[in-house]
PDB file of C-alpha atoms in Angstrom:
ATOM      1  CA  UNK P   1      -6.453  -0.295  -0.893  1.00 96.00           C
ATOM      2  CA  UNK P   2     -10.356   0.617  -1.522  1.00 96.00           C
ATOM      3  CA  UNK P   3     -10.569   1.161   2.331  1.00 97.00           C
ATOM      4  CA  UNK P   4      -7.526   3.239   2.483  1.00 98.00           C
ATOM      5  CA  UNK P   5      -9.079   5.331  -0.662  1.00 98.00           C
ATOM      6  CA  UNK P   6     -12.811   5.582   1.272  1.00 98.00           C
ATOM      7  CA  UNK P   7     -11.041   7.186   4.283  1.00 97.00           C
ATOM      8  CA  UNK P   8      -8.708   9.688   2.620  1.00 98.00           C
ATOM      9  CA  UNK P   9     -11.925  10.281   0.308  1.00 97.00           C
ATOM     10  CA  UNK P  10     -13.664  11.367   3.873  1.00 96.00           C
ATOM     11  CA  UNK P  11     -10.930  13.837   4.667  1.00 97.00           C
ATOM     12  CA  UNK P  12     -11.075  15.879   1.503  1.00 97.00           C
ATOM     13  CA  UNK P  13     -11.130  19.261   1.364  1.00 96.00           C
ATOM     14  CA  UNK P  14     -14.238  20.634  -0.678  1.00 96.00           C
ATOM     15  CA  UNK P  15     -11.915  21.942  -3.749  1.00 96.00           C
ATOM     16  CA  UNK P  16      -9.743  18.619  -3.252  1.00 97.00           C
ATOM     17  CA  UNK P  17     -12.598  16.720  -3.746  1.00 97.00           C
ATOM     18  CA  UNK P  18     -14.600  18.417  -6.539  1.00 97.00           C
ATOM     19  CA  UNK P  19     -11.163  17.740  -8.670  1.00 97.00           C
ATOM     20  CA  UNK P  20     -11.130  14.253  -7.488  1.00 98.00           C
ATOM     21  CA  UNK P  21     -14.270  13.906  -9.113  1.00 97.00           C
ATOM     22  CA  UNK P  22     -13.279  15.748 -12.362  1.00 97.00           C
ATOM     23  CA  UNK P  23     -10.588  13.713 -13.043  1.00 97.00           C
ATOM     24  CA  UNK P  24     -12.182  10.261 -12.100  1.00 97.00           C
ATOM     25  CA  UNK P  25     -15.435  11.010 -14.389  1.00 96.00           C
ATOM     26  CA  UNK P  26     -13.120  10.266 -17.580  1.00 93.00           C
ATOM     27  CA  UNK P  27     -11.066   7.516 -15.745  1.00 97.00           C
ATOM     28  CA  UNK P  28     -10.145   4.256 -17.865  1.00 95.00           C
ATOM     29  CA  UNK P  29      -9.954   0.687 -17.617  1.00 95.00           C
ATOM     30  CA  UNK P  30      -5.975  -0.676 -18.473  1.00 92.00           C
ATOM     31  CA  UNK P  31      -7.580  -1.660 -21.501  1.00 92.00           C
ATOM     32  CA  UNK P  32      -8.639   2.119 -22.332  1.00 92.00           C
ATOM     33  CA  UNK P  33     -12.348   0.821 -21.737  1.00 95.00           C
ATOM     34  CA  UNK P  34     -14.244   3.560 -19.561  1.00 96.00           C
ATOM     35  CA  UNK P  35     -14.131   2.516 -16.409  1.00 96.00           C
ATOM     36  CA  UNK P  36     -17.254   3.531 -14.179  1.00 96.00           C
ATOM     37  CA  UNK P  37     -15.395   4.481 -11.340  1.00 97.00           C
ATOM     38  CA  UNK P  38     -16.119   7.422  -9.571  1.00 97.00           C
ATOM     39  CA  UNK P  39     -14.287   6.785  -6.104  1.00 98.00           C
ATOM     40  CA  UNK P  40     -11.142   6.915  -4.693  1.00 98.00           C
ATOM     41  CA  UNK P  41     -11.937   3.384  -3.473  1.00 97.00           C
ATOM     42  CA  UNK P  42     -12.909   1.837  -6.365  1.00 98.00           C
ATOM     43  CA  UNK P  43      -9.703   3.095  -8.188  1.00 98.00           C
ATOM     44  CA  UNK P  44      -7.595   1.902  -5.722  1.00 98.00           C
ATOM     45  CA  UNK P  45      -6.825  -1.172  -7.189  1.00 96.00           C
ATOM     46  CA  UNK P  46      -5.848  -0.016 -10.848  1.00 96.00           C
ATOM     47  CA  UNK P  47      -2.175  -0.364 -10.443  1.00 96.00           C
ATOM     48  CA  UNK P  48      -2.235  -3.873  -9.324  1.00 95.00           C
ATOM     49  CA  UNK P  49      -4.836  -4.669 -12.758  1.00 95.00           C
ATOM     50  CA  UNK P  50      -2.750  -2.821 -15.287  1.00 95.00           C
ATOM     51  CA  UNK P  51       0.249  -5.795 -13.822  1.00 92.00           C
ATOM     52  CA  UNK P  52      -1.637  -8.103 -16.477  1.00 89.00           C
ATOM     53  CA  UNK P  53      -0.618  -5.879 -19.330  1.00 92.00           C
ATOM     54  CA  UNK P  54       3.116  -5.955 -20.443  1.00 91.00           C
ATOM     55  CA  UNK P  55       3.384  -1.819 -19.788  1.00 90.00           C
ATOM     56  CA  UNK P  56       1.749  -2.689 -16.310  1.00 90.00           C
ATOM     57  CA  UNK P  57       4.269  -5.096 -15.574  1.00 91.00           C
ATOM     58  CA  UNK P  58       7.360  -2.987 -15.990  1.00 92.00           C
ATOM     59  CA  UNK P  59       6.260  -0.865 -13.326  1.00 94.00           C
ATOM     60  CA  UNK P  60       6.195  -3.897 -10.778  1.00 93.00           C
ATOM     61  CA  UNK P  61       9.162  -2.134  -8.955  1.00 95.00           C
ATOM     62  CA  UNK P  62       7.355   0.801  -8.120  1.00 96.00           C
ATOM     63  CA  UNK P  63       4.956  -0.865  -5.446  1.00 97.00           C
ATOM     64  CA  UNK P  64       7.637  -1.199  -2.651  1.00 95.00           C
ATOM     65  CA  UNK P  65      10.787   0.397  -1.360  1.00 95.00           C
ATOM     66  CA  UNK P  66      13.244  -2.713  -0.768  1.00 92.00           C
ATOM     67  CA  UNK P  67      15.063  -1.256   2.317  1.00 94.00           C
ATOM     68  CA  UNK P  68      16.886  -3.754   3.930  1.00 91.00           C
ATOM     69  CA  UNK P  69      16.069  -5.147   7.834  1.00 88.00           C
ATOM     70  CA  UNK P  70      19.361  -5.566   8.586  1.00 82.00           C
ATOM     71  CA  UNK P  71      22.161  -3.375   7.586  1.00 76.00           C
ATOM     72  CA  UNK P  72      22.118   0.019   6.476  1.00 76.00           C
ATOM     73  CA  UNK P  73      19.457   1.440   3.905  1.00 76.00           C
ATOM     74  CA  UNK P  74      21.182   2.714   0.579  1.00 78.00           C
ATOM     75  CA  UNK P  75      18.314   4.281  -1.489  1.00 80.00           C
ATOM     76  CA  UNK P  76      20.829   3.831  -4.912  1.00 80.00           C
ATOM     77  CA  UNK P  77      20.570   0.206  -4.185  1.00 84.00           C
ATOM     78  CA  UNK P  78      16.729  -0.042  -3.768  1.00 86.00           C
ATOM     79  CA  UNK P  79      16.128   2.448  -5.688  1.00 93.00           C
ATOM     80  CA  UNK P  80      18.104   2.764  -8.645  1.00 90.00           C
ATOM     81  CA  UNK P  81      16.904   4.943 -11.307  1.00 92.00           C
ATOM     82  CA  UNK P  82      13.935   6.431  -9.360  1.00 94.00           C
ATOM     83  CA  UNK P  83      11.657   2.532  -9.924  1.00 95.00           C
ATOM     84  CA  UNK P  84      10.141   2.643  -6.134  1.00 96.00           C
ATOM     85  CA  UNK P  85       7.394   3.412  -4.426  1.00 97.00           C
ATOM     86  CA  UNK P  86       9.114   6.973  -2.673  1.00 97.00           C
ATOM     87  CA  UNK P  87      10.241   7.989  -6.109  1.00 97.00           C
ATOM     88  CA  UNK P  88       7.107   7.343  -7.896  1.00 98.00           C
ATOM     89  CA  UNK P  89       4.981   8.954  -5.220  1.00 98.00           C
ATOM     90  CA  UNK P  90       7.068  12.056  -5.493  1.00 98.00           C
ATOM     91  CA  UNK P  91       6.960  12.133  -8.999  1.00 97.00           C
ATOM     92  CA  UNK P  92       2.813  11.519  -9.829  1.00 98.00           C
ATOM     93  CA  UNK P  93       2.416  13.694  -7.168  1.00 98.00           C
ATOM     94  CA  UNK P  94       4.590  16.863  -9.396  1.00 97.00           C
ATOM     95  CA  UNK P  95       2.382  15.242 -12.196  1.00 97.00           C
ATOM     96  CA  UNK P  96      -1.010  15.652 -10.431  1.00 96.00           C
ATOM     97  CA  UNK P  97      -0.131  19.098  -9.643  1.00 95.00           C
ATOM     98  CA  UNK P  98       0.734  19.660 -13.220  1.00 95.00           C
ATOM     99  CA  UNK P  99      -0.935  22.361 -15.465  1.00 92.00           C
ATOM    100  CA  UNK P 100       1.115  20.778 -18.241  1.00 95.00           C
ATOM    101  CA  UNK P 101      -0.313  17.382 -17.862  1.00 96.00           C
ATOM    102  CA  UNK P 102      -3.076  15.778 -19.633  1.00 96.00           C
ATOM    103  CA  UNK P 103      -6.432  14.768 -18.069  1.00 95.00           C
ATOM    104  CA  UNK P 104      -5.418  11.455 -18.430  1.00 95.00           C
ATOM    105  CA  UNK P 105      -1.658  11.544 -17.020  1.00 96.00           C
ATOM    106  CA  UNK P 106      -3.277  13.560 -14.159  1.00 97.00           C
ATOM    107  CA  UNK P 107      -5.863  10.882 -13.716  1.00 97.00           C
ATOM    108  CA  UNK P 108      -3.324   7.893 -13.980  1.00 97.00           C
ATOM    109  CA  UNK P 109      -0.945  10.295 -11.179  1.00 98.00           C
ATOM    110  CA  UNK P 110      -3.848  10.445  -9.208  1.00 98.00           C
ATOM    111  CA  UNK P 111      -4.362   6.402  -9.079  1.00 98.00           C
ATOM    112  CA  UNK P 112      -1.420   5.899  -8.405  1.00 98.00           C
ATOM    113  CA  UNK P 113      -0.732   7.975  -5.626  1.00 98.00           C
ATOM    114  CA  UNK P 114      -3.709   6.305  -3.791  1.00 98.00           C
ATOM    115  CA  UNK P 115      -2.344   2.934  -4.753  1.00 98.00           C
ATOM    116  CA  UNK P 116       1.771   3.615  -3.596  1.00 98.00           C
ATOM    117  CA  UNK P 117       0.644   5.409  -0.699  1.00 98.00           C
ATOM    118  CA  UNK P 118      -1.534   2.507   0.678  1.00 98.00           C
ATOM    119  CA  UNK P 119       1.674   0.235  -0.307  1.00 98.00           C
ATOM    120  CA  UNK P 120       4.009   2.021   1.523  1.00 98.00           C
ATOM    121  CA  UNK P 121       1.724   1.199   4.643  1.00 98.00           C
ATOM    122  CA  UNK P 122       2.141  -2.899   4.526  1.00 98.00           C
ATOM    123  CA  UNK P 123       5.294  -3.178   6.325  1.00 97.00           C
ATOM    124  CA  UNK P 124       7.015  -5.887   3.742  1.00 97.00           C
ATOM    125  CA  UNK P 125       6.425  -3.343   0.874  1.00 97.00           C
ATOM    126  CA  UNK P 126       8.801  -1.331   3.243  1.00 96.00           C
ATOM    127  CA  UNK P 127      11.426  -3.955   4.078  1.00 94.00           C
ATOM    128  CA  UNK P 128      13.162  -7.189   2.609  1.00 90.00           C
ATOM    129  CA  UNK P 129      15.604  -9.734   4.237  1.00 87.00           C
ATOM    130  CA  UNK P 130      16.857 -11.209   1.519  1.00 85.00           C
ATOM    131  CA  UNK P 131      13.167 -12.801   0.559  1.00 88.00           C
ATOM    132  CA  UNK P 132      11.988 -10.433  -1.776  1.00 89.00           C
ATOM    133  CA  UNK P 133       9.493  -8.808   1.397  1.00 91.00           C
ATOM    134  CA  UNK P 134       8.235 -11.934   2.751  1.00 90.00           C
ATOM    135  CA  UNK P 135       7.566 -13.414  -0.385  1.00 92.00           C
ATOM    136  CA  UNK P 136       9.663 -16.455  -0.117  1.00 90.00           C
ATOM    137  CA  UNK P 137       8.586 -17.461   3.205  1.00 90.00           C
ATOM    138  CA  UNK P 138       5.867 -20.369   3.462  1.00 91.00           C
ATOM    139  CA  UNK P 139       3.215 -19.891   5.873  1.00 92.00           C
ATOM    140  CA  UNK P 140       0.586 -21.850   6.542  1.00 93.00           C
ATOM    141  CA  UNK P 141      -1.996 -19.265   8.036  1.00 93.00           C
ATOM    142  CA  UNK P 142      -4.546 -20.716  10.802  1.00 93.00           C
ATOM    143  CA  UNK P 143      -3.596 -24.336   8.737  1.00 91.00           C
ATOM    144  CA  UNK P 144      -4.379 -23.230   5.508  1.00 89.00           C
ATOM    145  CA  UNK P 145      -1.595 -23.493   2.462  1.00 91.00           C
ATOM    146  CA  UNK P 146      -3.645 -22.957  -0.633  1.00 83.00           C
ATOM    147  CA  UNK P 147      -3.522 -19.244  -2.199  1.00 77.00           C
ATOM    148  CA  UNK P 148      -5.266 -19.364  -6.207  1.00 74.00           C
ATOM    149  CA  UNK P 149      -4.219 -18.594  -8.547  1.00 71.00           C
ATOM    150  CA  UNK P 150      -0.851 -17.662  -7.077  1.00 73.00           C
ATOM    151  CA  UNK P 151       0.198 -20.865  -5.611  1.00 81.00           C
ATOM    152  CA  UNK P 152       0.660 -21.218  -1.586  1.00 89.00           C
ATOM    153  CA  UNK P 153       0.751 -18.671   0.549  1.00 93.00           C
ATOM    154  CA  UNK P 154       3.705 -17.159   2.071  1.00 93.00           C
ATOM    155  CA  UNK P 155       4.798 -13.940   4.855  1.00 93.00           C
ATOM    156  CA  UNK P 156       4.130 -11.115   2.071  1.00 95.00           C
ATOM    157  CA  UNK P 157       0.743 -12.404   1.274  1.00 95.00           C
ATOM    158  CA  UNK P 158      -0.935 -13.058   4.913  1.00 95.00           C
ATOM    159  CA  UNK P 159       0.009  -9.041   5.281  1.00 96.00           C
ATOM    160  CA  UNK P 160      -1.195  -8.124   1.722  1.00 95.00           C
ATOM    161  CA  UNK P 161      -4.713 -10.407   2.087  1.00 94.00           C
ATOM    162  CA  UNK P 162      -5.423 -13.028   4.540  1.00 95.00           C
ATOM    163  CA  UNK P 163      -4.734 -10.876   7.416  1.00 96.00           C
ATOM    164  CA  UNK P 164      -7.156  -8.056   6.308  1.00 96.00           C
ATOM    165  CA  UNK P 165      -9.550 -10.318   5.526  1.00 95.00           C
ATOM    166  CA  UNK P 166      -9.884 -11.782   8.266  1.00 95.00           C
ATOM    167  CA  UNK P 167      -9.835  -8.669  10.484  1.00 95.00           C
ATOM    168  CA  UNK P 168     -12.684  -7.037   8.125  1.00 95.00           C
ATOM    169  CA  UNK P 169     -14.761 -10.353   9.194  1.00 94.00           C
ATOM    170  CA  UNK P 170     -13.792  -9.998  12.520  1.00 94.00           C
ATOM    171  CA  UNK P 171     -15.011  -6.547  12.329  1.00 90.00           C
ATOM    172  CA  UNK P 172     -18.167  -6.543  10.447  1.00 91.00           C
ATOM    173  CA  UNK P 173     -17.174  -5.035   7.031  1.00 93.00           C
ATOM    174  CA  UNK P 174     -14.957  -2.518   5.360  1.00 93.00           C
ATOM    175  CA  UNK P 175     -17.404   0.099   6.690  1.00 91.00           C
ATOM    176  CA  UNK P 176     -16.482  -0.317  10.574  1.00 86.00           C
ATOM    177  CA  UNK P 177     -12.842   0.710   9.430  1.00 84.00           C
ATOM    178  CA  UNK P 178     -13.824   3.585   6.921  1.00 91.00           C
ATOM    179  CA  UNK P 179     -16.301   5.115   8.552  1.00 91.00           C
ATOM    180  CA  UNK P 180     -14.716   4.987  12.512  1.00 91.00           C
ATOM    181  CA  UNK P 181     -14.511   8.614  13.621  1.00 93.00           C
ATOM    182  CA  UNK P 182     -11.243  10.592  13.337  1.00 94.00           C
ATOM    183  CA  UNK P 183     -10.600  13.274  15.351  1.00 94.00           C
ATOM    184  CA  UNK P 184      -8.512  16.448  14.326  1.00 94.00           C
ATOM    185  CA  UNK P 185      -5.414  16.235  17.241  1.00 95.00           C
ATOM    186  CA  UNK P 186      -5.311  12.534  15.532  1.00 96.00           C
ATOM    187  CA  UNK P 187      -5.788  13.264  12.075  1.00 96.00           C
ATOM    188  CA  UNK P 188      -2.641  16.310  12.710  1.00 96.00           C
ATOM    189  CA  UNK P 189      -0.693  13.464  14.443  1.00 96.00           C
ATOM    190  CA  UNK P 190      -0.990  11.115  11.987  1.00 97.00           C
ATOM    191  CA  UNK P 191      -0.315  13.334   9.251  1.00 96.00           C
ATOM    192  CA  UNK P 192       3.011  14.586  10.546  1.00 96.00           C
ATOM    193  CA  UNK P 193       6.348  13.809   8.604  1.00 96.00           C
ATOM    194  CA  UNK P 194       6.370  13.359   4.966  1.00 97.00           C
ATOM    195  CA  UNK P 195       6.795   9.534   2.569  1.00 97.00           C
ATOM    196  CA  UNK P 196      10.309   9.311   3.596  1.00 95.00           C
ATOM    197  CA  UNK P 197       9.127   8.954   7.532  1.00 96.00           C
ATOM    198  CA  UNK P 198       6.499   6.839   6.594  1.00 98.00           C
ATOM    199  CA  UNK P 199       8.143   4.060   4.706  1.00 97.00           C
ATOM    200  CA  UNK P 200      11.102   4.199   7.632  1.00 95.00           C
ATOM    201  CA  UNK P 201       7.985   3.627  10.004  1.00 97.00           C
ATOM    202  CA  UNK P 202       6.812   0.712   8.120  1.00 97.00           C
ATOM    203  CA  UNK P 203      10.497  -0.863   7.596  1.00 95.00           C
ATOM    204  CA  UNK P 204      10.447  -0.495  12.245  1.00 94.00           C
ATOM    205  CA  UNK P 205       7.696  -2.393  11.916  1.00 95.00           C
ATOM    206  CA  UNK P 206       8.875  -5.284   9.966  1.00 94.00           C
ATOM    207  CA  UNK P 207      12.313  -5.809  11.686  1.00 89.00           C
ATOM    208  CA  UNK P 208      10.055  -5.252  15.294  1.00 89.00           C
ATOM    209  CA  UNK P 209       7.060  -7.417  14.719  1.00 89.00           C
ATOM    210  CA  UNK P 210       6.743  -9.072  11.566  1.00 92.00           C
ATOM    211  CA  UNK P 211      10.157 -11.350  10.978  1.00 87.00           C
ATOM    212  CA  UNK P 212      11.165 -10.940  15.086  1.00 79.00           C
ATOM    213  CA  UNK P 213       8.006 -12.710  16.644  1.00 72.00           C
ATOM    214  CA  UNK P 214       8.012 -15.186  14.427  1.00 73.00           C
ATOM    215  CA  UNK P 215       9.649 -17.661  17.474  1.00 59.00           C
ATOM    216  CA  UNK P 216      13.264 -18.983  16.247  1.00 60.00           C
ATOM    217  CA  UNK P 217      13.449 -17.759  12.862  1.00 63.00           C
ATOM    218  CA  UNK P 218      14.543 -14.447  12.692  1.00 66.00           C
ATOM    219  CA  UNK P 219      18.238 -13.470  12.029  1.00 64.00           C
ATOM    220  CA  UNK P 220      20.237 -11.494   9.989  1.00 71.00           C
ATOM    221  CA  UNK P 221      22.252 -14.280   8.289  1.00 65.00           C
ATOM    222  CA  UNK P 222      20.196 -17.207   8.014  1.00 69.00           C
ATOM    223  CA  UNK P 223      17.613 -18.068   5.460  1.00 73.00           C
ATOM    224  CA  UNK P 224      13.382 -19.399   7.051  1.00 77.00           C
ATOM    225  CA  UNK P 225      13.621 -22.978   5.073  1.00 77.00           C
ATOM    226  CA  UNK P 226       9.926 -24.066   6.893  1.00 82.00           C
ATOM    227  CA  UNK P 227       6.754 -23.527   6.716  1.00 89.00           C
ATOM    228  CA  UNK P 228       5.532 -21.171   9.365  1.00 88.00           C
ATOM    229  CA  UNK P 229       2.406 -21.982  11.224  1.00 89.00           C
ATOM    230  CA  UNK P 230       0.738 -18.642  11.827  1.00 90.00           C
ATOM    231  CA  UNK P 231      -2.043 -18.599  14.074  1.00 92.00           C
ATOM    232  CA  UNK P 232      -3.915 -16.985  17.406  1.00 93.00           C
ATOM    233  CA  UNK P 233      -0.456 -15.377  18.835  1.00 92.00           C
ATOM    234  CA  UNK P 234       0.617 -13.840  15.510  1.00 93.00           C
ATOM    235  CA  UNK P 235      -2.429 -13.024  14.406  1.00 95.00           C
ATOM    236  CA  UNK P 236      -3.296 -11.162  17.980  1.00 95.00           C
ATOM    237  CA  UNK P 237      -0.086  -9.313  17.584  1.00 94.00           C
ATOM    238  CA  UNK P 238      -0.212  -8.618  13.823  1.00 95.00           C
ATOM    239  CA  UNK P 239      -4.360  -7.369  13.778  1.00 95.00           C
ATOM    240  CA  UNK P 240      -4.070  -3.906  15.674  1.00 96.00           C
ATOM    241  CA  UNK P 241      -1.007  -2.992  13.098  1.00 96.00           C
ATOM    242  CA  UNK P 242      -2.680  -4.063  10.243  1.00 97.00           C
ATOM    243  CA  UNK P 243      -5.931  -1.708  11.108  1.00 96.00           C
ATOM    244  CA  UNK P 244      -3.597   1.172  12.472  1.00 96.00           C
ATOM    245  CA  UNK P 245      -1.572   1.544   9.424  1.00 97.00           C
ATOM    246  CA  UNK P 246      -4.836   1.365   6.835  1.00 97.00           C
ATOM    247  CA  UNK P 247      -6.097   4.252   9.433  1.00 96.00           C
ATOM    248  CA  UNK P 248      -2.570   6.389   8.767  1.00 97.00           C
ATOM    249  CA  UNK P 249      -2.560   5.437   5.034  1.00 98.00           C
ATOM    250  CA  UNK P 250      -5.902   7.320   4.379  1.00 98.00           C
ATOM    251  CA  UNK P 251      -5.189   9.917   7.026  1.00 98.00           C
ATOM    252  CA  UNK P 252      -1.468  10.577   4.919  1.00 98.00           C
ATOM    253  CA  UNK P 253      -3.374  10.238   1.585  1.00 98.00           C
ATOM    254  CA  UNK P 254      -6.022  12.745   1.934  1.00 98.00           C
ATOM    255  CA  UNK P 255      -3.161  15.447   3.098  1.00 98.00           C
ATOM    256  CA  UNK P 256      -1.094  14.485  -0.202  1.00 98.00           C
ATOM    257  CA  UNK P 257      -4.096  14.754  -2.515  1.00 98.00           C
ATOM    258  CA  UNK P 258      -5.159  18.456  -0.561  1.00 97.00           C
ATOM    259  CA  UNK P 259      -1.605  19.587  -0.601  1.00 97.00           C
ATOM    260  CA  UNK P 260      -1.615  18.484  -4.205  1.00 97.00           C
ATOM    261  CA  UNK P 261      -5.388  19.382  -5.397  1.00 96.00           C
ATOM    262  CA  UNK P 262      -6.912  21.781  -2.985  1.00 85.00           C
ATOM    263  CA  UNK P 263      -4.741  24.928  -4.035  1.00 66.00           C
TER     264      UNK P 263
END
């Protein structure tokens, strides 16, 4: 999420960014502590530290759009009542753009629109087969089991985390990703199409690579009882996806934050 923010943060238009930094110089902590943070980056994170408060919690729905890998999408059943991530992008973005807002709705918007649109960009915040987007599969990732405090780790995580992490060592630091060059036939080709695309991009990805590779396991009607050992082949295949869709996720963010600000 902070790299994601640090790109799109990059890719600002002058006016986009001076009311970036308007908003953000009054941001808060979920406590309602000031917070310090003056970056797209370092606010990135908010909506997953504001899941420790009870208010925080409720929105838990809103990270992810549910849409099935097998069978056919149905937005009222994945969706219902507007609690995921394509509804809540849609509407903090009509509340960022809001002369009727306060500074601080428009400064909560704006957090989470940096947040959902990075979330939208993990494939298994974009998909589910019947295992709540990964998260009841066990992995054991290049032999290790152990995920504190959350218990072992599983399909969801290694894509959320252990993944990134790795690639970021592999790769000599968040920097190498957020400051890589962008050029402007890529950044228009990466911007094209609009959330709904996006998240349909991201579910492709899932049903392609993340549960079919996995050698034996996937189908539509049966349920991954082992533990998966993930290792060099998955990891090979999974490592150029997981740095191309960061790359679109800030690319996509910074046009919905200058559609949004830069008027």
């Amino acid at each position: 999420h902070r790299m994601v923010g640090d790109i799109a943060s990059r890719l600002l238009t002058p006016q986009a960014a001076q009311r970036v930094r308007a908003l953000l110089a009054y941001d808060r902590l979920a406590d309602g502590s000031p917070s310090g943070r003056t970056t797209l980056g370092e606010v990135a994170y908010w909506s997953d530290e504001i899941k420790d408060y009870p208010w925080g919690k409720r929105a838990g729905s809103w990270h992810f759009d549910d849409v099935p890998v097998c069978g056919v999408p149905d937005p009222e059943h994945y969706c219902k009542g507007g609690n995921c991530a394509s509804a809540q992008i849609a509407r903090h973005v009509e509340l960022l753009k809001s002369p009727r807002a306060t500074r601080r709705q428009r400064t909560e918007a704006l957090k989470w629109v940096v947040h959902l649109v990075g979330d939208i960009h993990q494939p298994l915040h974009a998909a589910n087969r019947h295992d709540r987007g990964g998260n009841l599969v066990q992995v054991s990732f290049f032999g290790l089991r152990d995920n504190p405090p959350y218990g072992t780790i599983n399909l969801h995580t290694i894509w959320d985390v252990h993944m990134v992490q790795r690639l970021i060592s592999e790769k000599g630091g968040e920097a190498s990703f957020v400051s890589a060059p962008i050029g402007e036939s890529e950044r228009r080709r990466l911007e094209d199409g609009d959330v709904a695309t996006w998240i349909a991009e991201s579910t492709q990805i899932a049903r392609a690579t993340v549960y079919s590779v996995i050698p034996g396991h996937f189908s539509c009607g049966g349920k991954i009882h082992d533990v998966l050992e993930i290792g060099d082949a998955y990891y090979a295949m999974a490592a150029p996806i997981v740095e191309a869709q960061i790359r679109k996720a800030g690319v996509r963010l910074a046009r919905i934050l200058n559609e949004a600000l830069g008027e």
